[in-house]
Short mmCIF file of C-alpha atoms and ligand atoms in Angstrom, two decimals:
data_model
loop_
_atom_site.label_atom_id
_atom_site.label_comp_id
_atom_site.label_asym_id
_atom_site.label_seq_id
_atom_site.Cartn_x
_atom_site.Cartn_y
_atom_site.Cartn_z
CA UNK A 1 -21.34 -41.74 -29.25
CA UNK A 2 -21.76 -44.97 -31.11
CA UNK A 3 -20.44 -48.32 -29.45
CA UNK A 4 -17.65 -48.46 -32.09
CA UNK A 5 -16.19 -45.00 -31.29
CA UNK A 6 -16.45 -45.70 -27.33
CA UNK A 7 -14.24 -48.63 -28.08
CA UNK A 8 -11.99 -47.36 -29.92
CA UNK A 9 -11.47 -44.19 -26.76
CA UNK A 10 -11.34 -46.88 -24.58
CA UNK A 11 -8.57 -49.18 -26.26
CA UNK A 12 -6.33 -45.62 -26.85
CA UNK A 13 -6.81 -44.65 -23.06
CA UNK A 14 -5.36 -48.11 -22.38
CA UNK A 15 -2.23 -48.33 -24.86
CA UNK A 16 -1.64 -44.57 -24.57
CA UNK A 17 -0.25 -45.05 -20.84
CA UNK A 18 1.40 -48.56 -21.76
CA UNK A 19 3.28 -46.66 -24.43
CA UNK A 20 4.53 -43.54 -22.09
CA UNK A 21 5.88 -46.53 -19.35
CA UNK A 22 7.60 -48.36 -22.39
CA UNK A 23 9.16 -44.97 -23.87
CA UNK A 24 10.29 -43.72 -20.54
CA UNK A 25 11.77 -47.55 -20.30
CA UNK A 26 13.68 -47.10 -23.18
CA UNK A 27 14.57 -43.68 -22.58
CA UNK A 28 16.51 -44.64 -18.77
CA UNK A 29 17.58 -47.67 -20.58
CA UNK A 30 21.86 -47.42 -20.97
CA UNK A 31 22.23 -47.80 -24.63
CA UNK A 32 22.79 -51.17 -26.26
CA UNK A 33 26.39 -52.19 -26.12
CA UNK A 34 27.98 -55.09 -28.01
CA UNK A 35 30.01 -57.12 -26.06
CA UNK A 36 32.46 -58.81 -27.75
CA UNK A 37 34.08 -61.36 -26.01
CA UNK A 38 37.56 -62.54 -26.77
CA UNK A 39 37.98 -65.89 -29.09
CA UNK A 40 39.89 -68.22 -26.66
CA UNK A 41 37.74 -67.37 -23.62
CA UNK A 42 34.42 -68.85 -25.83
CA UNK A 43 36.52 -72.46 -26.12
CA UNK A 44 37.76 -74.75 -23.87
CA UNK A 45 41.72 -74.94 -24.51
CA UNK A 46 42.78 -78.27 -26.28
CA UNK A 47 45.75 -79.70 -25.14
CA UNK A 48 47.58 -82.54 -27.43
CA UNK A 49 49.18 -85.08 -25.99
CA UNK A 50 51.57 -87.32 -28.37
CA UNK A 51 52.44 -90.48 -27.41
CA UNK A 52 55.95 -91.29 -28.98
CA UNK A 53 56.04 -94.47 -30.80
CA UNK A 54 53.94 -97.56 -31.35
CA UNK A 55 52.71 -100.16 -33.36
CA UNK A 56 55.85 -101.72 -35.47
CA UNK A 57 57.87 -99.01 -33.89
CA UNK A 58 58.28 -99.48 -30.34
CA UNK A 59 61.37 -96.75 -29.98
CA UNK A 60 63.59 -97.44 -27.26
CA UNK A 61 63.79 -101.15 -25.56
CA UNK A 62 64.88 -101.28 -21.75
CA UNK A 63 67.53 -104.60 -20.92
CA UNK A 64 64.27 -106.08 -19.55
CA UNK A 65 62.26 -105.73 -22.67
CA UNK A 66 59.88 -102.60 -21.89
CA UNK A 67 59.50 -100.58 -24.89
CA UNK A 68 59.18 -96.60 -25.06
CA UNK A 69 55.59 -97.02 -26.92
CA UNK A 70 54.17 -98.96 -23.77
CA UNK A 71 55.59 -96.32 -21.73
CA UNK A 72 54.58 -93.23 -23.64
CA UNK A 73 51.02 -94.64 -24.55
CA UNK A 74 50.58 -95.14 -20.36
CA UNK A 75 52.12 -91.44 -19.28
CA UNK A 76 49.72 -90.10 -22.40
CA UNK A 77 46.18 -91.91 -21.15
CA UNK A 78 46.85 -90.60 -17.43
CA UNK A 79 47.38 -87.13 -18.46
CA UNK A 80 44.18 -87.17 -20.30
CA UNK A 81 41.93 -89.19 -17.74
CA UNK A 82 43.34 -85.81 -15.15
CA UNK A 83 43.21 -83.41 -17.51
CA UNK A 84 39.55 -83.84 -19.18
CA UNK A 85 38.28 -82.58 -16.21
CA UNK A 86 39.29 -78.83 -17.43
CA UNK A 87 40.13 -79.23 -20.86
CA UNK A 88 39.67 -80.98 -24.15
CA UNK A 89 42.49 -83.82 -24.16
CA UNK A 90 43.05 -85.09 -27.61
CA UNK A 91 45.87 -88.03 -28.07
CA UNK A 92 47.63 -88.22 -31.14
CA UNK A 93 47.20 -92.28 -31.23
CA UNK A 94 45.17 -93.91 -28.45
CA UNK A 95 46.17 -97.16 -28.94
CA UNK A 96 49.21 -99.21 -30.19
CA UNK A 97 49.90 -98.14 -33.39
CA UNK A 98 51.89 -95.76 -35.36
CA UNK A 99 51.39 -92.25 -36.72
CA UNK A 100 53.07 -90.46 -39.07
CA UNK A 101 55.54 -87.86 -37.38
CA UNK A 102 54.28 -85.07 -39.25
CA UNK A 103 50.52 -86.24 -39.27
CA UNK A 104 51.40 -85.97 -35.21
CA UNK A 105 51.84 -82.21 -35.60
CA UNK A 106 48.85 -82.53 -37.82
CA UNK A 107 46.60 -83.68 -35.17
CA UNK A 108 47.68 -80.76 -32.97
CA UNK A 109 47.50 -78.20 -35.92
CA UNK A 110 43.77 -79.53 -36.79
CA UNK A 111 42.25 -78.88 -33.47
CA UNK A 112 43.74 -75.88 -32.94
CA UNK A 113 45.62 -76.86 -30.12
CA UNK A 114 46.93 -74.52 -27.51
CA UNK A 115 49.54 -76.84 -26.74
CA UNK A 116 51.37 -80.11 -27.95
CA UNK A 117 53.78 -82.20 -25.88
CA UNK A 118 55.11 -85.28 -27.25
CA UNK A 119 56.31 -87.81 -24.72
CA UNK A 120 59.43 -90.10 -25.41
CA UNK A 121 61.72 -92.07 -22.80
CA UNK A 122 64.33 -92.61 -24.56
CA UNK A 123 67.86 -94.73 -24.96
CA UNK A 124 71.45 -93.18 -24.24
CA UNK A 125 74.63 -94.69 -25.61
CA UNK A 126 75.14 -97.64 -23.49
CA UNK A 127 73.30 -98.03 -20.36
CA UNK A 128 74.59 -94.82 -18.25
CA UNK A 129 72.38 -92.04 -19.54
CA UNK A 130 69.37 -91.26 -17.57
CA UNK A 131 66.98 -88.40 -16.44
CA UNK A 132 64.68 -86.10 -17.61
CA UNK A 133 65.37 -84.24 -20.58
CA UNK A 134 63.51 -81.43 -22.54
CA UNK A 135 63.38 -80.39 -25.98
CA UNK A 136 61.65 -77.08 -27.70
CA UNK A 137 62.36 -76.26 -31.14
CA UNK A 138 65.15 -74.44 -32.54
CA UNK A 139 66.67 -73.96 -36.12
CA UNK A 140 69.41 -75.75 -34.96
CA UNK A 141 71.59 -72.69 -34.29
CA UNK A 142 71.39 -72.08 -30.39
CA UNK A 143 73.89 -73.34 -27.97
CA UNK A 144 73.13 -77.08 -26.75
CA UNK A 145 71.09 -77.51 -29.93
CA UNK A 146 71.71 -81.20 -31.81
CA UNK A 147 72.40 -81.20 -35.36
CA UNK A 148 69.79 -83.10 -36.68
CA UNK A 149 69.49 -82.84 -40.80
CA UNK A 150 67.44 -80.35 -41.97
CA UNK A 151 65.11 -81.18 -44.81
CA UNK A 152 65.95 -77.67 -46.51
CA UNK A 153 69.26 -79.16 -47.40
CA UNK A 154 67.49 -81.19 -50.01
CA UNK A 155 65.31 -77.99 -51.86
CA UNK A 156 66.37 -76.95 -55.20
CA UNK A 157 68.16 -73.50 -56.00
CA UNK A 158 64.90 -70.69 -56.61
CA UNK A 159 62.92 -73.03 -54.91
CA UNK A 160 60.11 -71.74 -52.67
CA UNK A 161 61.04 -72.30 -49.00
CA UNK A 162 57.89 -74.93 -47.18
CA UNK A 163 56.24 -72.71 -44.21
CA UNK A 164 55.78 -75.73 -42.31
CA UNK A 165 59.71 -75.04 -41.44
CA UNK A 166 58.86 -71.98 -39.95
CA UNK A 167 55.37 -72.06 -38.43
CA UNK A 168 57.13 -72.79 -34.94
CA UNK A 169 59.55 -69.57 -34.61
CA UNK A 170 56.55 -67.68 -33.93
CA UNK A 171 55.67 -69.65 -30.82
CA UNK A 172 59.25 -70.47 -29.83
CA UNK A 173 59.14 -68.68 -26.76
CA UNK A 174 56.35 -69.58 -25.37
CA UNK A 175 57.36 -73.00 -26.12
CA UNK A 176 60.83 -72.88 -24.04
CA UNK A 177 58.26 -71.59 -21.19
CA UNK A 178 56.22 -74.45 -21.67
CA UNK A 179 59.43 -76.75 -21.74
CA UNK A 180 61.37 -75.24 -18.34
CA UNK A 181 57.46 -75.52 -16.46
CA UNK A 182 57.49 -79.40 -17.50
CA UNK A 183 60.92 -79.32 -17.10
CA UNK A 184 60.86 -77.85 -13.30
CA UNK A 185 57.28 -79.62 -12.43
CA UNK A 186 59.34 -83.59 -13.24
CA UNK A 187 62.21 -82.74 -11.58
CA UNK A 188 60.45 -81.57 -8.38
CA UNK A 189 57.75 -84.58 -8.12
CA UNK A 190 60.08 -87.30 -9.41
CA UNK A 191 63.71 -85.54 -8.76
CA UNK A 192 65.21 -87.63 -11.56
CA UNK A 193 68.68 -86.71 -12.89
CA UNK A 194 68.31 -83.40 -14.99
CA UNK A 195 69.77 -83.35 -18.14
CA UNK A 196 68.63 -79.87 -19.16
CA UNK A 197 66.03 -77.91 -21.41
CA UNK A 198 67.35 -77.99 -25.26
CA UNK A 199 67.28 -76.93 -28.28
CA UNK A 200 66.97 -79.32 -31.37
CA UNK A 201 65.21 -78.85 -34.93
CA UNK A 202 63.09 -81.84 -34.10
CA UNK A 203 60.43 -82.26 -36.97
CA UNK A 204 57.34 -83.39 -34.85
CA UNK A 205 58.08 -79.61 -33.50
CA UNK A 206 59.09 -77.63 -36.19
CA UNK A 207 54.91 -78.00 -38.14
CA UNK A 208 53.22 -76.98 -35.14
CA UNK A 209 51.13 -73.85 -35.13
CA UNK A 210 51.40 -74.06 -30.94
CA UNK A 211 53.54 -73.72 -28.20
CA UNK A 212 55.10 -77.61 -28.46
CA UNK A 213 57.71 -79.43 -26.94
CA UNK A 214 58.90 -83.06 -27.06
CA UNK A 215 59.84 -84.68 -23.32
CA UNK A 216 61.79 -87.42 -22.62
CA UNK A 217 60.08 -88.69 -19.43
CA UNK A 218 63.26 -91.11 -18.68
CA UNK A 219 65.87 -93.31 -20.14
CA UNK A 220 64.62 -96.92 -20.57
CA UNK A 221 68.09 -97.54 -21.23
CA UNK A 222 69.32 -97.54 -18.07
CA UNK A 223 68.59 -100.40 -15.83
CA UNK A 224 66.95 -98.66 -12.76
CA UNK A 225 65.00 -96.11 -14.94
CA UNK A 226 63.10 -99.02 -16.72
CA UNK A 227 62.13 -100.49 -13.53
CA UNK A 228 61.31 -97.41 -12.52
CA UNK A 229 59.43 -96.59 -15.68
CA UNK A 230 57.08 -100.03 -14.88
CA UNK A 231 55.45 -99.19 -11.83
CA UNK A 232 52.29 -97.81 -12.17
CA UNK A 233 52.77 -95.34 -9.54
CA UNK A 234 55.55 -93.85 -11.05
CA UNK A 235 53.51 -93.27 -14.54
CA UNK A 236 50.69 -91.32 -12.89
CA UNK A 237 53.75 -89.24 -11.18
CA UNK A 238 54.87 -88.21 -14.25
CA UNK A 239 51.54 -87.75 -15.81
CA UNK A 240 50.41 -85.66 -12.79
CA UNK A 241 53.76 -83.13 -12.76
CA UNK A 242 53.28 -82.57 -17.07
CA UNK A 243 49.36 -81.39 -15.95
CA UNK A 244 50.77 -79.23 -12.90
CA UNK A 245 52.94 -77.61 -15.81
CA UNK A 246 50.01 -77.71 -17.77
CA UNK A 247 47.87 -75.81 -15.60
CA UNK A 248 50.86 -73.69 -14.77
CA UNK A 249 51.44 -72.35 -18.45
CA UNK A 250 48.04 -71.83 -18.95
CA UNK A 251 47.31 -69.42 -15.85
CA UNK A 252 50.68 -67.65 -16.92
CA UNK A 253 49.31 -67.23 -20.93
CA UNK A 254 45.49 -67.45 -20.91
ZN1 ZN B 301 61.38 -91.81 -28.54
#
């Protein structure tokens, strides 16, 4: 036997067994499965936070001078600084300045938000309204809505209708969840005066491809409720029972 051919016998002895462990490997091996793993458990959720207000427009202005944009902007920054622990937190403005309504919902709509809550605190007529109230969207039809114009009034005759008008009916139930879980979580830390969960065809609302809701935290019109509205502890109150209702909505609709 030449030294060639003993070499070669000796090499096949060797990968002939290495081959018969790998086949009988692959033969107990369960067969390759793909696993497919839902979309939104891949991403962290994004939650949008919209700070009502700012810049030349500082909405309402308590007796004592506070303005809604100071108070919005403050409720907004706590919720993120508790709520980037466990999600990404994007503000619609982080600073005093103002936005756009609609480039609001645009901010939400880019990062494909699984939420949007826009904060306002608010003004009454004269100085006796106060509380909590909360707004989803509606069309303007359902009972304790507030007729606010609607822009289709203005469209011509044969006129194609604008989807952003109706890209929040799909997620309008999910959205009066969201709203009675904000709704319930303010009222229990900060049992202010409830003045309900409503309807209105609000148009920071009616654009957004999300469950989305608009909040007035308190009414800076009334005397106490500013006061109440400048103490720091009372912000992160706030703050803290919109991220309980956070966390809430999203365990009940992962
Ligand atoms: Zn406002």
């Amino acid at each position: 036997m030449t030294n060639t051919l003993k070499h070669k016998r000796i090499i096949f002895g060797l990968i002939c067994p290495a081959l018969l462990v790998l086949a009988c490997i692959v033969k107990n091996s369960p067969p390759a499965r793909a696993i497919s793993i839902p979309d939104e458990l891949l991403r962290q959720k994004v939650v949008v936070i919209d700070p009502g207000h700012g810049g030349h427009d500082p909405g309402a202005v308590g007796p004592a001078g506070l303005a809604e944009k100071d108070v919005t902007l403050s409720v907004a920054r706590k919720i993120k600084e508790i709520l980037s622990r466990a999600y990404e937190v994007v503000l619609t403005r982080e600073d005093d300045y103002m936005v756009d309504i609609v480039r609001r919902t645009g901010v939400a709509n880019h990062h494909h938000a699984d939420l949007l809550i826009s904060i306002h605190a608010g003004s009454g007529f004269g100085h006796q309204a106060q509380g909590v109230v909360t707004f989803f969207h509606s069309p303007g039809t359902g009972p304790g809505s507030i007729p606010f114009r609607k822009e289709r009034d203005s469209w011509e005759v044969g006129e194609k209708p604008l989807p952003w008008d109706e890209i929040q009916d799909k997620h309008r139930a999910k959205s009066q969840a969201l709203a009675k879980l904000v709704h319930k979580h303010l009222l229990a830390k900060l049992n202010p005066e409830s003045r309900g969960i409503r309807e209105a065809p609000l148009l920071i609302l009616q654009g957004a491809d999300m469950p989305a809701i608009l909040v007035e935290v308190g009414h800076l019109s009334h005397p106490a409720e500013e006061k109440n509205l400048r103490r720091p502890d009372v912000i992160s109150a706030t703050a803290e029972a919109i991220c309980e209702a956070i966390k809430e909505f999203f365990a009940k609709y992962p």
